[in-house]
PDB file of C-alpha atoms in Angstrom:
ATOM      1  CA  UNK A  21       0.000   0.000   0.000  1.00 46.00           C
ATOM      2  CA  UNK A  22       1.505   3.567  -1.284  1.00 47.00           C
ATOM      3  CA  UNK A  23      -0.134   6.946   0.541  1.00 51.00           C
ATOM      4  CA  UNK A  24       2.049   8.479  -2.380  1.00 52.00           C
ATOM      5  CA  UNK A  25      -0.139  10.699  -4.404  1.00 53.00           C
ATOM      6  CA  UNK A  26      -0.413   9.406  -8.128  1.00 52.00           C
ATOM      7  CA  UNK A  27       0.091  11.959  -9.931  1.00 55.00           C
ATOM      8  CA  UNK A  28      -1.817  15.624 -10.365  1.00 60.00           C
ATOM      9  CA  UNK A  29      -3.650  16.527 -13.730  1.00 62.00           C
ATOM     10  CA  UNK A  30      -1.809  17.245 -16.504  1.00 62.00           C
ATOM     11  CA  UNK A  31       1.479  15.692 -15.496  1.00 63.00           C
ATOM     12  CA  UNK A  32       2.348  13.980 -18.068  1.00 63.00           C
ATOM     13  CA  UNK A  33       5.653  13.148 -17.264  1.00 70.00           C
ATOM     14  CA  UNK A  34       6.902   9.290 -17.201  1.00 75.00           C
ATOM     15  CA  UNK A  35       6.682   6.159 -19.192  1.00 83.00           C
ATOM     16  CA  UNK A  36       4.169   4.243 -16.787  1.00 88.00           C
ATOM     17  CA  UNK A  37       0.536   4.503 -18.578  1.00 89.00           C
ATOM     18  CA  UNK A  38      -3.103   3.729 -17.711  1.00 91.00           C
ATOM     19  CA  UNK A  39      -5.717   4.481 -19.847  1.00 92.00           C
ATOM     20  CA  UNK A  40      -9.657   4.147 -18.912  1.00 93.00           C
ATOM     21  CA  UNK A  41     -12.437   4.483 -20.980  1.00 91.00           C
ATOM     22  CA  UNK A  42     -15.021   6.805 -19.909  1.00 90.00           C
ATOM     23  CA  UNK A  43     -18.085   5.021 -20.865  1.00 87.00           C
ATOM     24  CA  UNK A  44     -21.967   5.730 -20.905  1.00 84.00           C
ATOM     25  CA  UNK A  45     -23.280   1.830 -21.683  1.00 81.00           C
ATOM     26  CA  UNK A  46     -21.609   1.076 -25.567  1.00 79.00           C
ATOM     27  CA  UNK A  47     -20.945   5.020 -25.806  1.00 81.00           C
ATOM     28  CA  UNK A  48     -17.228   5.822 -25.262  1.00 82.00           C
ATOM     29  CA  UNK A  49     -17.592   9.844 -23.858  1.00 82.00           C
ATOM     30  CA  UNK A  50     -13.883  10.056 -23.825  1.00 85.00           C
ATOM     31  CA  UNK A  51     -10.659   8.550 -21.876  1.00 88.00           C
ATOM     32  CA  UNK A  52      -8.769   9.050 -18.778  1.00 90.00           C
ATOM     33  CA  UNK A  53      -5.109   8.843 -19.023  1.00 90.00           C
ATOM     34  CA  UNK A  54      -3.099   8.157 -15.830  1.00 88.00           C
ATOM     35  CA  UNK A  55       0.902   8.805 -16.710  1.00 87.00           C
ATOM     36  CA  UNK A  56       4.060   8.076 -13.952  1.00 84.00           C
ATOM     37  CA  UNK A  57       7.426   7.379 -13.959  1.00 84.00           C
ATOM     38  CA  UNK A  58       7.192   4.043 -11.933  1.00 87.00           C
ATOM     39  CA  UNK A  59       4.971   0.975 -12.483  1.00 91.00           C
ATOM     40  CA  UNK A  60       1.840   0.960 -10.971  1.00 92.00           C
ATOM     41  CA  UNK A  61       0.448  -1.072  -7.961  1.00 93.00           C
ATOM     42  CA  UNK A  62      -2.679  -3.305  -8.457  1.00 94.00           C
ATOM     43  CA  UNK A  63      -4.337  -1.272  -5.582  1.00 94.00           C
ATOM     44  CA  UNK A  64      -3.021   2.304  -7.705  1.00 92.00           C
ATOM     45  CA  UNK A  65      -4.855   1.009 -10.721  1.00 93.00           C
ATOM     46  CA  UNK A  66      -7.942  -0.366  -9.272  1.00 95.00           C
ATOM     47  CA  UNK A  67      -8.203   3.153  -7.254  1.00 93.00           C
ATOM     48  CA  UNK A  68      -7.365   5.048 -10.450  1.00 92.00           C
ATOM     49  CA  UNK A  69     -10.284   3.037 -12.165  1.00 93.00           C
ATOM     50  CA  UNK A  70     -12.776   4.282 -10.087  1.00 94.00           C
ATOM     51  CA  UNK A  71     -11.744   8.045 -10.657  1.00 93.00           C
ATOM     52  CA  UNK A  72     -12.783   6.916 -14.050  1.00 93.00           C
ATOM     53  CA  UNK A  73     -15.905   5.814 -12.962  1.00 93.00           C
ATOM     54  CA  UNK A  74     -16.588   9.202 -10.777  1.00 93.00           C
ATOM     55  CA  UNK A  75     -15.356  10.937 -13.711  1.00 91.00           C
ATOM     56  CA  UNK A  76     -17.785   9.557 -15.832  1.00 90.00           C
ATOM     57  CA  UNK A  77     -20.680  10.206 -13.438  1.00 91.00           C
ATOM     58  CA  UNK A  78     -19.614  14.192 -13.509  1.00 90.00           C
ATOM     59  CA  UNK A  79     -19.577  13.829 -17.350  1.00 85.00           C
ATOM     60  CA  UNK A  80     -22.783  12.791 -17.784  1.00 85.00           C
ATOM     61  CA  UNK A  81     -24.170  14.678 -14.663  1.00 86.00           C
ATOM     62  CA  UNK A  82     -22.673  17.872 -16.481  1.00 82.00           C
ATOM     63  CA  UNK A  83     -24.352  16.546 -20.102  1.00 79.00           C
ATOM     64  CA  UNK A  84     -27.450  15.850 -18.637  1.00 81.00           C
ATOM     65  CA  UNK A  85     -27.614  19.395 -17.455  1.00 77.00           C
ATOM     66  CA  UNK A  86     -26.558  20.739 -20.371  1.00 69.00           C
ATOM     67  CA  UNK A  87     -29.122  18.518 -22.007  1.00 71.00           C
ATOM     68  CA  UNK A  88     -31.976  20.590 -19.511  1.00 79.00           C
ATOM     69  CA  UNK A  89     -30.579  24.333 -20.035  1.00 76.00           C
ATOM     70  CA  UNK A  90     -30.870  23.220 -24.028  1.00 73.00           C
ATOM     71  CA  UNK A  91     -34.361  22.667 -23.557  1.00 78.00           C
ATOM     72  CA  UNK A  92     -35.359  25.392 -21.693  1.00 81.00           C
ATOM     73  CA  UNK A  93     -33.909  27.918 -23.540  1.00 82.00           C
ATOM     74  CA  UNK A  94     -35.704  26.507 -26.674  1.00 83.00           C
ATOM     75  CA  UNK A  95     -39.047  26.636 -24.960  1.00 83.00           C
ATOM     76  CA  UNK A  96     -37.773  30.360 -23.737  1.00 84.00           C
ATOM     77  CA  UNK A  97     -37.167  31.438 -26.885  1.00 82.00           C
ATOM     78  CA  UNK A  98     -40.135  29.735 -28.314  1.00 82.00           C
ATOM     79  CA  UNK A  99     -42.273  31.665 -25.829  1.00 81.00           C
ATOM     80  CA  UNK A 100     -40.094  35.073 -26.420  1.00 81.00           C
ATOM     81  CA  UNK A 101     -40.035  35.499 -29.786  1.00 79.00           C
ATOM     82  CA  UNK A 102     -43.795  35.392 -31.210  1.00 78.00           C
ATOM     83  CA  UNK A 103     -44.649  37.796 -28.600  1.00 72.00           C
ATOM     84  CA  UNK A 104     -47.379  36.727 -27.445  1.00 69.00           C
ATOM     85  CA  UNK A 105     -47.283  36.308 -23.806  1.00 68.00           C
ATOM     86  CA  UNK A 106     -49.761  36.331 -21.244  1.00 75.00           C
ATOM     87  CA  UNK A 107     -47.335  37.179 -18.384  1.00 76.00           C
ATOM     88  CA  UNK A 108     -44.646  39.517 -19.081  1.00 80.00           C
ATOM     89  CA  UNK A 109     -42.989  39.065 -15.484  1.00 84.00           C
ATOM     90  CA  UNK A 110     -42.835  35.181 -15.537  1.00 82.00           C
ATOM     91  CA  UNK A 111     -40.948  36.153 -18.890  1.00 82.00           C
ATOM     92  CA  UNK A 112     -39.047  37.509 -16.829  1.00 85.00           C
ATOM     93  CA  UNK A 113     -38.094  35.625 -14.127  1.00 86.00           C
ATOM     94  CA  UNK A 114     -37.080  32.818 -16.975  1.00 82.00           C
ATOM     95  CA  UNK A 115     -35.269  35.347 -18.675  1.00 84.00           C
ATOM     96  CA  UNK A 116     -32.864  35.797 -15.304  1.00 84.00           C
ATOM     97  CA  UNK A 117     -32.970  32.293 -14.743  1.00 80.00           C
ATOM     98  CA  UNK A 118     -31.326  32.094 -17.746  1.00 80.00           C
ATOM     99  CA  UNK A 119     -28.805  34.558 -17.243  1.00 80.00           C
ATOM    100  CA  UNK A 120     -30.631  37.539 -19.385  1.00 83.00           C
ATOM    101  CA  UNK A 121     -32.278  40.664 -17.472  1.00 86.00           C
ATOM    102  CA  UNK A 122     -35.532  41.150 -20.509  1.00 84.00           C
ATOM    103  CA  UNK A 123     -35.693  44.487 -18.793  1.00 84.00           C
ATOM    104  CA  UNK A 124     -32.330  45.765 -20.237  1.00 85.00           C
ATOM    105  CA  UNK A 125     -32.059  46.579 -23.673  1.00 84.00           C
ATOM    106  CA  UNK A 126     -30.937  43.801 -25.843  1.00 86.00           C
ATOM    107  CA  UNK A 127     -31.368  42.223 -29.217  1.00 87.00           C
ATOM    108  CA  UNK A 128     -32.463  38.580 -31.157  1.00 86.00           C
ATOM    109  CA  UNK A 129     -29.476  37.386 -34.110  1.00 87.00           C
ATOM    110  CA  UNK A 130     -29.858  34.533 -36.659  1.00 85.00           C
ATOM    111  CA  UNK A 131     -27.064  33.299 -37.895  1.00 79.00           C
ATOM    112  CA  UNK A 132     -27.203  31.255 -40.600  1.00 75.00           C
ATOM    113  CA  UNK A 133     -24.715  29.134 -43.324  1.00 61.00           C
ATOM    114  CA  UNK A 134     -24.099  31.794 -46.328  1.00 52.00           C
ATOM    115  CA  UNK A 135     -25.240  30.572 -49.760  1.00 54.00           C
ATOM    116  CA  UNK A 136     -23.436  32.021 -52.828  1.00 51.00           C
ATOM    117  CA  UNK A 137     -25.039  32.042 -56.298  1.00 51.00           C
ATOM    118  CA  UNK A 138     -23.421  28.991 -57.235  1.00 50.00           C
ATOM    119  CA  UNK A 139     -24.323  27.327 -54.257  1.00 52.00           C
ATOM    120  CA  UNK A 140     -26.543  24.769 -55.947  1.00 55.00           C
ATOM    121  CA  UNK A 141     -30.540  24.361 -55.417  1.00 57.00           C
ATOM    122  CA  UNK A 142     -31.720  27.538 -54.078  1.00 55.00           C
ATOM    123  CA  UNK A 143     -34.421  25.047 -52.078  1.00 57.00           C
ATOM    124  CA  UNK A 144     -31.797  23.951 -50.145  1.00 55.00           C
ATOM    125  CA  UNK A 145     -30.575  25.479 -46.817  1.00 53.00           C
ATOM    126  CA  UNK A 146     -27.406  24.282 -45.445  1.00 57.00           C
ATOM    127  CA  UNK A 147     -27.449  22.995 -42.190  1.00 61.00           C
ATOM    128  CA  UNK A 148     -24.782  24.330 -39.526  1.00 69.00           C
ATOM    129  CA  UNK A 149     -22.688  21.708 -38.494  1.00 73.00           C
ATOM    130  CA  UNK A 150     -22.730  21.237 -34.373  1.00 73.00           C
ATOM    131  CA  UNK A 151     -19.389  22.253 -33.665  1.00 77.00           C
ATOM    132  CA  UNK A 152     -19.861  25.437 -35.872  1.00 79.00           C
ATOM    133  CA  UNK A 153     -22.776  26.181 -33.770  1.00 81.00           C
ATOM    134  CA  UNK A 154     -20.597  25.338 -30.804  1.00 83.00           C
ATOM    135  CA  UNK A 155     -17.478  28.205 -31.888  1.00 86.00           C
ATOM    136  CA  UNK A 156     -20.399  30.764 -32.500  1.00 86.00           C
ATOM    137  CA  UNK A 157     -21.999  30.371 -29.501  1.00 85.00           C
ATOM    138  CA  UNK A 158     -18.158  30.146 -27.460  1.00 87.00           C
ATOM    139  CA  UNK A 159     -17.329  33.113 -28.734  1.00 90.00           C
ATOM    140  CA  UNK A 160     -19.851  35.242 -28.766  1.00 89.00           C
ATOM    141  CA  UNK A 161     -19.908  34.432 -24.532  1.00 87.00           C
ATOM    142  CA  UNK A 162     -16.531  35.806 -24.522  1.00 91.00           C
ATOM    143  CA  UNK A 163     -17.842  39.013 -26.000  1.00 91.00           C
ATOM    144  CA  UNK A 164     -21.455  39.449 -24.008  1.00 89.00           C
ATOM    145  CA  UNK A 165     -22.351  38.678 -20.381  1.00 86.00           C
ATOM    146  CA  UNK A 166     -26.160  38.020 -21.048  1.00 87.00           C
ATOM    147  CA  UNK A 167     -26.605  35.471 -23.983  1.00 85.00           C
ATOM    148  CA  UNK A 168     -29.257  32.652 -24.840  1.00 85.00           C
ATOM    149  CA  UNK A 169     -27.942  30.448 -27.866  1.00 84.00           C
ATOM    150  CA  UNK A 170     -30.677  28.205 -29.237  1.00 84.00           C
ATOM    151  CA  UNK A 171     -29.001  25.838 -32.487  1.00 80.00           C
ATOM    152  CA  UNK A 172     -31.987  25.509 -34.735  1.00 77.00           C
ATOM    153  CA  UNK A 173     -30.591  23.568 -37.472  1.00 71.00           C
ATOM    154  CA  UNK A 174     -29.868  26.085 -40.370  1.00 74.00           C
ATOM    155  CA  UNK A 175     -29.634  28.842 -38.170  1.00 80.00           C
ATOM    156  CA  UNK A 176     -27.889  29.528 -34.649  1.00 84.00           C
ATOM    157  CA  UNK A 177     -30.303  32.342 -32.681  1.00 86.00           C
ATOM    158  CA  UNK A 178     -29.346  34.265 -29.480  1.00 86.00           C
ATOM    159  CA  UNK A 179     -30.830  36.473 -27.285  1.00 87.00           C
ATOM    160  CA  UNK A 180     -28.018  38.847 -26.190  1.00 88.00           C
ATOM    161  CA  UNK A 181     -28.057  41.496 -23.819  1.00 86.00           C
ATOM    162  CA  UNK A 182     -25.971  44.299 -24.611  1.00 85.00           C
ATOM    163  CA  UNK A 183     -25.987  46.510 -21.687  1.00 82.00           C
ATOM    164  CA  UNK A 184     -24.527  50.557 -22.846  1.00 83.00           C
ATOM    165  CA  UNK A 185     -23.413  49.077 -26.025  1.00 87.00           C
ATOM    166  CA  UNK A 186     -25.146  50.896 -29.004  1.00 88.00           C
ATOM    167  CA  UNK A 187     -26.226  49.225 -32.041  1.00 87.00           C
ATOM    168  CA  UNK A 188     -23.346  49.973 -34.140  1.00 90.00           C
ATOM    169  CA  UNK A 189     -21.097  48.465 -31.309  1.00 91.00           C
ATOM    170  CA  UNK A 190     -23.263  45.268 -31.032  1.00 90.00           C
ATOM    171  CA  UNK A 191     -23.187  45.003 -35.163  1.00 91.00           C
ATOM    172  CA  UNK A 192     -19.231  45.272 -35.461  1.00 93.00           C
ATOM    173  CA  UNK A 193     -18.866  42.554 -32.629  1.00 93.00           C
ATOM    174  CA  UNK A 194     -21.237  39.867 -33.783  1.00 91.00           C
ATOM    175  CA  UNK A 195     -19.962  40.791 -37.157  1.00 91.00           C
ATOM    176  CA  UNK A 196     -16.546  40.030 -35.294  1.00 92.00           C
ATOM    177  CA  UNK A 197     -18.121  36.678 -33.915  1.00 90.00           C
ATOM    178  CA  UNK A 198     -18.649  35.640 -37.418  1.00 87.00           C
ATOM    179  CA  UNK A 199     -15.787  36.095 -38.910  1.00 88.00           C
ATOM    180  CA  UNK A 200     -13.960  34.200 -36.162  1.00 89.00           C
ATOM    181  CA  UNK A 201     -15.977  31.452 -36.221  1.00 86.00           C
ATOM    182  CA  UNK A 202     -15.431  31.369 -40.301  1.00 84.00           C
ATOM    183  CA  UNK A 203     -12.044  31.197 -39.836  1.00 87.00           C
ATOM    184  CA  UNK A 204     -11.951  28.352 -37.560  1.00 84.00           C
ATOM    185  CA  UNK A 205     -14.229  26.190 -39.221  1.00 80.00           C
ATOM    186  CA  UNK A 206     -12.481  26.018 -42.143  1.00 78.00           C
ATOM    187  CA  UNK A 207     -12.772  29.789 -43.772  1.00 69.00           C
ATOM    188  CA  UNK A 208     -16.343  28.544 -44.882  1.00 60.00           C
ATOM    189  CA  UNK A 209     -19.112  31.986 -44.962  1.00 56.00           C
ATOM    190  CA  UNK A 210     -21.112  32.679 -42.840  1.00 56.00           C
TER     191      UNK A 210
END
């Protein structure tokens, strides 16, 4: 029996490895690497298999929640944007909930894929890949500190608020947002 400590995150120093799957049933949600210098004890590795496990459970804890916030800020903005609703100060109070005061001035964006001429059937709107949806949404956080993101297939819409900014502002930095997230996805429009 060792009372050594294994390791901290992130040290990856040493030629000793033990990699865990992080798993959800058949669904592999990622791996746990576990990197040291000297070999490791059976005790060491059947401790640092159930970090695994208790990693794991946070993982899905943490999706699961995301999962819930998804959902309600669909319905939100479901509710929010026809305007027709019966009780403004419920609005409200799921408005802060979410992290947006509806009582300061803010603004709805769609962002959509970009279709050029050439871009084939006109019918046909391009679908915004997840992880495109995922940059926009990053970085516009980084930029405002009241923002609903909904993904809605073609299109990514937020609710931001935008505090003293004035219009202008609020156009060059989403503008901004855009061409970041371009850039890192691949250069493709936006």
């Amino acid at each position: 029996e060792s009372d050594a400590l294994l390791g901290k995150a992130g040290d990856g120093s040493g030629t000793e490895l033990a990699s865990f799957a992080l798993r959800s049933g058949d669904i592999e949600l990622g791996r746990m690497d576990v990197v040291r210098a000297e070999p490791f004890s059976p005790t060491e590795l059947e401790l640092a298999e159930r970090a695994a496990g208790i990693v794991t459970l946070q993982l899905l804890r943490e999706r699961s929640g995301l999962e819930a916030e998804l959902r309600l800020q669909g319905a939100f903005l479901d509710d929010l944007l026809p305007g027709e609703v019966s009780d403004d100060e419920s609005l409200v109070r799921r408005g802060a909930l979410l992290g947006v005061d509806l009582r300061s001035p803010g603004l709805v964006a769609c962002f959509g894929a970009h279709r050029g001429p050439a871009a084939g059937d006109p019918d046909q709107i391009p679908m915004l890949s997840h992880s495109t949806s995922d940059v926009i949404e990053r970085l516009a956080r980084q930029r405002f500190d009241q923002l609903i993101t909904v993904a809605r297939g073609e299109s990514v819409i937020m609710v931001v608020g935008v505090g003293d900014r004035d219009y202008a502002a609020v156009h060059s930095i989403l503008r901004e947002v855009l061409t970041e997230a371009g850039r890192r996805t691949g250069g493709k429009p936006l």
